Coordinates of C-alpha atoms in Angstrom, one line a residue:
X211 CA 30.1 44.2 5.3
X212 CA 31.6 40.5 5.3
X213 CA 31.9 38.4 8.0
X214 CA 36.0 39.4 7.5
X215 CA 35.6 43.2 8.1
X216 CA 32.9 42.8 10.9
X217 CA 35.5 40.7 12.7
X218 CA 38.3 43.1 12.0
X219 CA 36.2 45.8 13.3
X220 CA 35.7 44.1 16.3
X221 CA 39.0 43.8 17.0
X222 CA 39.8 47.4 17.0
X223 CA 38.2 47.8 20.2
X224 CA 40.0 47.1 23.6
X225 CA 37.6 44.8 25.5
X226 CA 40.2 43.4 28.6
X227 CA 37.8 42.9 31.4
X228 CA 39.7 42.5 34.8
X229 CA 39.2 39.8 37.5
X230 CA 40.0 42.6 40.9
X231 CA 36.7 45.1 39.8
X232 CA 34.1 45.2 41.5
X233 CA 32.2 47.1 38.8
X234 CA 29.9 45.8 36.2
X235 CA 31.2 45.2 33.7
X236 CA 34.5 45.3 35.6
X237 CA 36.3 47.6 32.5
X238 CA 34.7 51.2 31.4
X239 CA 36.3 50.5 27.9
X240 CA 33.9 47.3 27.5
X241 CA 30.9 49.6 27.7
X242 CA 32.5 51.3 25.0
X243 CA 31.8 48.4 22.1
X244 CA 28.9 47.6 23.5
X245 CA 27.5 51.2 22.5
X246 CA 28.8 50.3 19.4
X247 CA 27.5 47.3 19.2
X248 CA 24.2 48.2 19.9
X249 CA 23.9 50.6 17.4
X250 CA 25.0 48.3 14.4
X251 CA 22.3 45.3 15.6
X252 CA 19.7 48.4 14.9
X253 CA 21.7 49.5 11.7
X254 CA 21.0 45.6 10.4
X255 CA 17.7 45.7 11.6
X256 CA 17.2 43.7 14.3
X257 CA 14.2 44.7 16.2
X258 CA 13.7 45.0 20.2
X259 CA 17.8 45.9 20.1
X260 CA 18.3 47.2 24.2
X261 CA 21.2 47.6 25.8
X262 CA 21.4 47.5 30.1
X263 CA 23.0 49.3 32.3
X264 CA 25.8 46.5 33.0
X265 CA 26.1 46.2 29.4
X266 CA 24.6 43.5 27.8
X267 CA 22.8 43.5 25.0
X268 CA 19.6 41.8 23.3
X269 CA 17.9 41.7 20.3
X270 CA 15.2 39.9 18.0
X271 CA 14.9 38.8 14.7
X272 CA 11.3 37.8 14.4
X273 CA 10.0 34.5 13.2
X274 CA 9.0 34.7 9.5
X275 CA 6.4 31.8 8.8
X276 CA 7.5 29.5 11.5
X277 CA 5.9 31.6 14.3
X278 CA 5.3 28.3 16.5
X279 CA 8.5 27.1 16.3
X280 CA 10.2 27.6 19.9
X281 CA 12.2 30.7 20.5
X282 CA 15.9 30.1 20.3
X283 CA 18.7 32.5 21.2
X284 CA 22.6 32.6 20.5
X285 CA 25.0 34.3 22.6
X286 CA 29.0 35.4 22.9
X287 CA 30.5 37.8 25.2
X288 CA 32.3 40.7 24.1
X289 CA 35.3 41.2 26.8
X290 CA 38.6 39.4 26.2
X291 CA 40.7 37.7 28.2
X292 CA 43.1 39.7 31.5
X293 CA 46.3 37.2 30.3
X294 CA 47.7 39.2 27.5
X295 CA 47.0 42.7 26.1
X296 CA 43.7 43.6 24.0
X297 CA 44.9 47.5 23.0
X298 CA 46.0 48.0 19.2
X299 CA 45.4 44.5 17.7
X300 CA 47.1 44.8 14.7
X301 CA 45.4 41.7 12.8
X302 CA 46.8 40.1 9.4
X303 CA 45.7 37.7 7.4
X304 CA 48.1 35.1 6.1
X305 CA 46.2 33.4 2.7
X306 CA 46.0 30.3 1.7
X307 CA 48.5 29.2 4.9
X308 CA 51.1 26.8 3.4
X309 CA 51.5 25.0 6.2
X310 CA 54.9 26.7 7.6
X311 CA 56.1 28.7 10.5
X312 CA 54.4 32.2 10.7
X313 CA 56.0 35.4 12.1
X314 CA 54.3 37.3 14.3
X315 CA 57.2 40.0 15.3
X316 CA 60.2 39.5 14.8
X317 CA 61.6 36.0 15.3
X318 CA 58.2 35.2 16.9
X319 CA 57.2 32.3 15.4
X320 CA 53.0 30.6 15.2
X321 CA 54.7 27.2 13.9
X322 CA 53.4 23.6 13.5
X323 CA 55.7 22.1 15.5
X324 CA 54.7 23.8 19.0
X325 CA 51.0 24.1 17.8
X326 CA 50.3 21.2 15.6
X327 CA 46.5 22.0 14.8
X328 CA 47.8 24.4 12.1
X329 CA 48.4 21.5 9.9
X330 CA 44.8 21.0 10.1
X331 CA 43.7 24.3 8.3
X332 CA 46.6 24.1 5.8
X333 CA 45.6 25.7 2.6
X334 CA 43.1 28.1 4.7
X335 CA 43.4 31.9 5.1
X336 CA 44.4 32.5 8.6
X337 CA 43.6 35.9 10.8
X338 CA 46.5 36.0 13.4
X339 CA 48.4 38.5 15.4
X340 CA 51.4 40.5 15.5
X341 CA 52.7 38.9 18.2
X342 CA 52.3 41.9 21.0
X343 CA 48.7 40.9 21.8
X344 CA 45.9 38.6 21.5
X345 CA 44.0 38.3 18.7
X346 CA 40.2 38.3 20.4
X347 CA 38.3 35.5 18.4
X348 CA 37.3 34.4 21.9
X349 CA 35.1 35.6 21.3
X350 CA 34.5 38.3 19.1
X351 CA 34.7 35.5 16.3
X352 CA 31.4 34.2 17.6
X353 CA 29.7 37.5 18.0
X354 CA 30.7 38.1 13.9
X355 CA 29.4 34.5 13.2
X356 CA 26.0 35.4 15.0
X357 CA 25.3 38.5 13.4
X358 CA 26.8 37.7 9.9
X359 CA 23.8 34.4 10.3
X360 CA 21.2 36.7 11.2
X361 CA 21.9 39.6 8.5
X362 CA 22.2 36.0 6.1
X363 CA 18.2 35.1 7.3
X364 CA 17.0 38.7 7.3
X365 CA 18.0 38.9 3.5
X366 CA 16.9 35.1 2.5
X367 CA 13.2 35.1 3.7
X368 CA 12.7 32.0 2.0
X369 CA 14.4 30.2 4.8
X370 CA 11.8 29.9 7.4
X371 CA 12.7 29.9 11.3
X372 CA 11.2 30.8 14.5
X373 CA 11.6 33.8 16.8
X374 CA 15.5 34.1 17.2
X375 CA 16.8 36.2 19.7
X376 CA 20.8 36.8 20.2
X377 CA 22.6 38.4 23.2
X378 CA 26.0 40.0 23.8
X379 CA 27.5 40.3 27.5
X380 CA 30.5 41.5 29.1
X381 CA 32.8 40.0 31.4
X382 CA 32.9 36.5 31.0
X383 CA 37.0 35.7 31.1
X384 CA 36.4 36.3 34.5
X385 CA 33.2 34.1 35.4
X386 CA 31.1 36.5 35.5
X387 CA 29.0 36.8 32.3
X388 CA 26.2 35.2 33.4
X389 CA 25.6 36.7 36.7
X390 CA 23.5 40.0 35.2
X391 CA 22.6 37.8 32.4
X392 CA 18.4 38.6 32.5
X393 CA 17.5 34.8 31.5
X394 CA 13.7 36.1 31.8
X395 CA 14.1 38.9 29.1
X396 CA 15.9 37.0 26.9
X397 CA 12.9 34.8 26.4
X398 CA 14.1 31.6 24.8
X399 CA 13.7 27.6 25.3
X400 CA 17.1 26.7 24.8
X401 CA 20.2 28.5 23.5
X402 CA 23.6 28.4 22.0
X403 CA 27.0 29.8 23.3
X404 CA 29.1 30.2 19.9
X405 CA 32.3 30.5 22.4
X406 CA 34.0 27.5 21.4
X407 CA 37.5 26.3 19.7
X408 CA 38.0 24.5 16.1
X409 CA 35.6 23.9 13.5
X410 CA 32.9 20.9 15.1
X411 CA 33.5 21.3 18.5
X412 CA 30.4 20.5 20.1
X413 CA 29.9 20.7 24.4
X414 CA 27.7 20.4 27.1
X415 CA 29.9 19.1 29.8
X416 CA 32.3 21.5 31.4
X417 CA 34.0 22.1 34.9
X418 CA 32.5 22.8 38.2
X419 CA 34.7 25.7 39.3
X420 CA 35.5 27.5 42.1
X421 CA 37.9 30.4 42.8
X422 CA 40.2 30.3 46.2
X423 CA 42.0 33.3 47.4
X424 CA 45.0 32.6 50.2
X425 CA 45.8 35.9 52.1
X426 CA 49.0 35.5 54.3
X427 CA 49.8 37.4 57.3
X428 CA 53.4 38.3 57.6
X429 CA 55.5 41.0 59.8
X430 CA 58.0 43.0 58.6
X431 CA 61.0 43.9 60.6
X432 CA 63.9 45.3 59.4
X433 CA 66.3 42.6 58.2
X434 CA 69.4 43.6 60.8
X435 CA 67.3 42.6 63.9
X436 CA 64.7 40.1 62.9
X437 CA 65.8 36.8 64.3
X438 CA 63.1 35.8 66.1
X439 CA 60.6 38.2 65.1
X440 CA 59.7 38.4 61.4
X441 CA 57.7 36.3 59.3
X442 CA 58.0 36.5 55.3
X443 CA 54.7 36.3 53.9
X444 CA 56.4 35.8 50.4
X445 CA 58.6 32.5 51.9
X446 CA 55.2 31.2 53.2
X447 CA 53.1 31.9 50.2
X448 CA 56.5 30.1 48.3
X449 CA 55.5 27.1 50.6
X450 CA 52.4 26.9 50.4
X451 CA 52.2 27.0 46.6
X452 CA 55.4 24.1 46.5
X453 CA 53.0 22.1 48.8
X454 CA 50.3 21.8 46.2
X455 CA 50.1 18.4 44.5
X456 CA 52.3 19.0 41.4
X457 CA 50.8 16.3 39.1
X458 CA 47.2 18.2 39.3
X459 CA 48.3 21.6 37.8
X460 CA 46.7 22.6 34.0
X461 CA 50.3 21.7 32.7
X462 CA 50.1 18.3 33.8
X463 CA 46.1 17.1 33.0
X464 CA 43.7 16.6 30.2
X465 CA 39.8 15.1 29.6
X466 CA 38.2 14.9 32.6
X467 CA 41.5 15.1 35.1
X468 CA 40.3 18.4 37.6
X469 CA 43.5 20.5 38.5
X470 CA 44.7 23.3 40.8
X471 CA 46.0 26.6 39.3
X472 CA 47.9 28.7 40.4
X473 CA 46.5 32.1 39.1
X474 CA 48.8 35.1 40.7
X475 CA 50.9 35.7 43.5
X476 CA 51.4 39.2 45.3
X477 CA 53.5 39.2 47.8
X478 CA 55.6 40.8 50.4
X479 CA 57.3 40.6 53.7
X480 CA 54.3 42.1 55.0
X481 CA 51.5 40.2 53.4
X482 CA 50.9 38.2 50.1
X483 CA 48.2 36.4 48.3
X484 CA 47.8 33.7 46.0
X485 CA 44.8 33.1 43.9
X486 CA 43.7 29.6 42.4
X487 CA 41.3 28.3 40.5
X488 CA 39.8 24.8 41.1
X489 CA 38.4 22.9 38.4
X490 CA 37.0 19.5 38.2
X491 CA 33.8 17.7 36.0
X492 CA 33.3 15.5 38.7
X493 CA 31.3 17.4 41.2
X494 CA 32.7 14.8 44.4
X495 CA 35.9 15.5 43.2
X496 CA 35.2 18.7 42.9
X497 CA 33.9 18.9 46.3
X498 CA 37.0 17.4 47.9
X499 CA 39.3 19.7 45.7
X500 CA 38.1 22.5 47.8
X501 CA 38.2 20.5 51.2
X502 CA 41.9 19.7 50.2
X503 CA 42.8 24.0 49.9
X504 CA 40.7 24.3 53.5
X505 CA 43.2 21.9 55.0
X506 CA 46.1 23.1 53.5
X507 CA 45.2 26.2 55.1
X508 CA 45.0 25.0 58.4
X509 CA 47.9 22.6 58.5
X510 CA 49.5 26.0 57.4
X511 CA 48.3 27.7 60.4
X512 CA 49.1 24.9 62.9
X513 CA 52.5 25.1 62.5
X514 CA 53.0 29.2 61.7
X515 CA 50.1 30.4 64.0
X516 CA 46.1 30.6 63.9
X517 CA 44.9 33.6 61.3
X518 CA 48.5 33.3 59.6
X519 CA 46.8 32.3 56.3
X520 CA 43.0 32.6 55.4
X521 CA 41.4 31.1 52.5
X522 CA 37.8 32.1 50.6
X523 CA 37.2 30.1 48.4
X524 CA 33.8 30.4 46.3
X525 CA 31.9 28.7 43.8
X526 CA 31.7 30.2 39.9
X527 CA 29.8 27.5 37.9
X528 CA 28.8 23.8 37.4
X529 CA 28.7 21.1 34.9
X530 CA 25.8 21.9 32.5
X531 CA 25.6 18.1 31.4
X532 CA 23.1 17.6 33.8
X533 CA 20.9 20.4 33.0
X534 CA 21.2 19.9 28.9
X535 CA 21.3 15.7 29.0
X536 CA 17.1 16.1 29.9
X537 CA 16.5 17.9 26.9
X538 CA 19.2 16.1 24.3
X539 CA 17.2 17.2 21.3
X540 CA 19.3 20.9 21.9
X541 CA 21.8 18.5 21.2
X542 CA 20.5 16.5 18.3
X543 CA 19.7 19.6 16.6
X544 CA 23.2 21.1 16.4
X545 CA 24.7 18.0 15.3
X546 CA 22.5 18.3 12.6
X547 CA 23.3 21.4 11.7
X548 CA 27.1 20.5 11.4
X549 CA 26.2 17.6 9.2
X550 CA 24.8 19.5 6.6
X551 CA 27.3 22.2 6.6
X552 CA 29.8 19.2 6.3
X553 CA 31.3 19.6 9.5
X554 CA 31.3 16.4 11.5
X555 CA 30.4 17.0 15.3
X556 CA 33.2 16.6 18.0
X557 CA 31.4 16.3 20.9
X558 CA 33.8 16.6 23.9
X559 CA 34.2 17.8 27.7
X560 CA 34.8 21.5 27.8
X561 CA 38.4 22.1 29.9
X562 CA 37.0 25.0 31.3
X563 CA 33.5 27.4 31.1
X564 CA 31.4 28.8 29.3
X565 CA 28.7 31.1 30.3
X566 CA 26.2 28.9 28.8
X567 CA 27.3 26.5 32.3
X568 CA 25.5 29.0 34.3
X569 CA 22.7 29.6 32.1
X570 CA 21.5 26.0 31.8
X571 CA 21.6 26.4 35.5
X572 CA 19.1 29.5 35.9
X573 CA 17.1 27.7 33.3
X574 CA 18.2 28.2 30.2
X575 CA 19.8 25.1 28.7
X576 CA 23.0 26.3 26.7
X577 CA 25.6 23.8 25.4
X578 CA 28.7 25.5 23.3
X579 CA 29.4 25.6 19.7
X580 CA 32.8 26.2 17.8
X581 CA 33.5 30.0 16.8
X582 CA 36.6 28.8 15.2
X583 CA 39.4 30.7 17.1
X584 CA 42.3 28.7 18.6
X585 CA 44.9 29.4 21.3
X586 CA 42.8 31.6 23.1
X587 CA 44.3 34.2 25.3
X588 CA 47.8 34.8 23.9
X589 CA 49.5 36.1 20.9
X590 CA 49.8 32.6 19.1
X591 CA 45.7 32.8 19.0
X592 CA 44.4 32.4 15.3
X593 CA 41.3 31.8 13.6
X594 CA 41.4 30.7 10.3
X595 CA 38.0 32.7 7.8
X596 CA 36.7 29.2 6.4
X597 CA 36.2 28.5 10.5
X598 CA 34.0 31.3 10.6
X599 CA 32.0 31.4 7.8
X600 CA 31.3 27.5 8.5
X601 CA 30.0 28.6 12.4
X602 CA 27.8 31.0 10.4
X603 CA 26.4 27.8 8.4
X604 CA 25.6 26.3 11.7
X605 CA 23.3 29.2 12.9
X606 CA 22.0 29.8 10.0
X607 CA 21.0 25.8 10.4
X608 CA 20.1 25.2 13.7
X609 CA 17.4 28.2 12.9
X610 CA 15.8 26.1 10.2
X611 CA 16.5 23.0 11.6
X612 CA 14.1 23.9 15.2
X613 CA 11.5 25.3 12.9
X614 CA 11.3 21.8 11.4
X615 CA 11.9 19.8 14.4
X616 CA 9.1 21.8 15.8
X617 CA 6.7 20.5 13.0
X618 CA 8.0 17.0 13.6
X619 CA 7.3 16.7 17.1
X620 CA 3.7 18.5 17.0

């Protein structure tokens, strides 16, 4: 099997996780590929393959001559995202991409001119969608990469490394990868997400992010005799969501400019809700962000009525710069491996999370490397093959690369 038909595979299976479950994973059908998972990591022959009872999974591919090296690990989640369809991906590859519009179905078109980085991977052979789904590189893309790199080392013993170990979790479209993640078991010094975008993306700054959920109390009467009486939760929810600074909304922001976003709305006379999430790298930004929804919320409830609307908002995950900047050699050693797979590092601020955020802060220092896919979450999403077989270079790098950097720091 090629790094091609294990991704293709992947993509068979419907991994949607969902933000409302309270369940881990929060989807049955996630559980489902991780079986599956699990048993190909022991068909390859990993060793120590175990798989939880939330559903993630671990394995080892032991050291072979550079047993002192530190132990490293790489990790992707399995779920995709809750904003578009995962069920019957019907994947094609478009070869050696000429640099034109592509039809997904029927005069859906993945063009240039709306999404420009195609012109990058012209002359590339590109995975992409029919247009009725997402694709699910992000981030079953990385999860190929990592165990195409290890079945790569297990067959090429002459390339030494240290004890690797690689993990695959559920759920992390919805912040909540890390949260079962058992950083103990996994037993490494520093890791890797492979979770990012295009080829060289390199991060270990992200958002601090928080999630805020606005309930509103409304009361329904019946339309003929309300004057006076009722109170449209849907009008106020309306209100509330026009009061929210317009210029700091996803649409409207990029580097490190923190925004507001308006998630969902469910609403009726009755009662509706809103959910946002708050994002900013700047954690006293950040901070106020989430003072700013408070007050909206009370101003709210000054002039409609104490209790009208409630807010709870709560914290998901920080900025990992300052977890991963103290041990920068993580960082040193991936840029290396991009240089001598002839990739030149693009080391940038993540515009959202990764799981590896939450890792570096319960101890495991995890900055993000590309898996290749771009325009996550949608039916334009794409990952061109060249992208992924180069993200499988970098693993397979990095892995010889601490082995040595062990020896030179002795």
């Amino acid at each position: 099997m090629n790094i091609i038909e294990r991704f293709l595979n992947y993509t068979k299976f419907d991994t949607q996780s969902a933000e409302e479950s309270q369940s881990v994973p929060s989807t049955a059908k996630q559980l489902v590929f991780a079986r599956y998972l699990k048993e190909e990591l022991e068909h390859e022959g990993l060793e120590d393959v175990e798989m939880d009872k939330n559903g993630y999974i671990y394995a080892t591919l032991p050291a072979n001559g550079a047993d002192d090296a530190p132990v490293i690990g790489f990790i992707s989640h399995y779920d995709t995202s809750p904003d578009a369809s995962g069920c019957n991906i019907k994947p094609r590859i478009v070869n050696n991409y000429d640099g034109g519009d592509i039809e997904l179905h029927e005069s859906m078109m993945l063009s240039p001119t709306r999404f420009p980085e195609l012109l990058l991977h012209k002359g590339e052979d590109l995975i992409v969608t029919d247009g009725t789904t997402l694709l699910g590189a992000d981030d079953k893309a990385g999860i190929a990469e990592i165990v195409e790199a290890m079945v790569w080392l297990k067959a090429h013993p002459e390339v030494k490394h240290g004890k690797i170990r690689i993990a695959f979790n559920p759920d992390e479209e919805i912040g909540m990868g890390a949260h079962h993640f058992d950083v103990d078991r996994f037993g490494c010094q520093w890791g890797y997400t492979m979770d990012g975008g295009d080829v060289g993306e390199l991060e270990y700054e992200n958002f601090n992010a928080a999630s805020a959920k606005i309930t509103i109390k409304g009361m329904s009467v019946h339309p003929g005799s309300a004057k006076g009486k009722m109170v449209n939760a849907s009008l106020l929810a309306a209100e509330f969501a026009l009061g929210m600074p317009s210029e700091e909304r996803p649409e409207t922001t990029e580097g490190y400019e923190g925004f507001y976003h308006l998630t969902s709305m469910q609403t009726s006379t009755e009662q509706a809700r809103l959910s946002y999430i708050i994002r900013d790298h700047d954690r006293q930004k950040f901070e106020a962000r989430k003072r700013f929804i408070a007050a909206q919320v009370e101003a709210m409830n000054r002039h409609y009525g104490e209790g009208t609307f409630t807010a709870e908002i709560n914290d998901q995950y920080y900025n990992m710069r300052e977890q991963v900047e103290p041990v920068i050699h993580v960082i040193d050693i991936a840029k290396q491996a991009m240089k001598e797979a002839g990739i030149e590092p693009v080391v940038k601020p993540i515009r959202g999370g990764t799981d590896g955020a939450q890792l570096s802060f319960k101890g495991l220092p995890c900055p993000n490397i590309f898996a290749g896919g771009l325009n996550f979450h949608g039916p334009y999403e794409f990952v061109p093959i060249q992208s992924m077989e180069k993200a499988k270079q970098v693993v397979i790098n990095i892995c010889r690369l601490t082995a040595d950097w062990k020896v030179k720091n002795r």
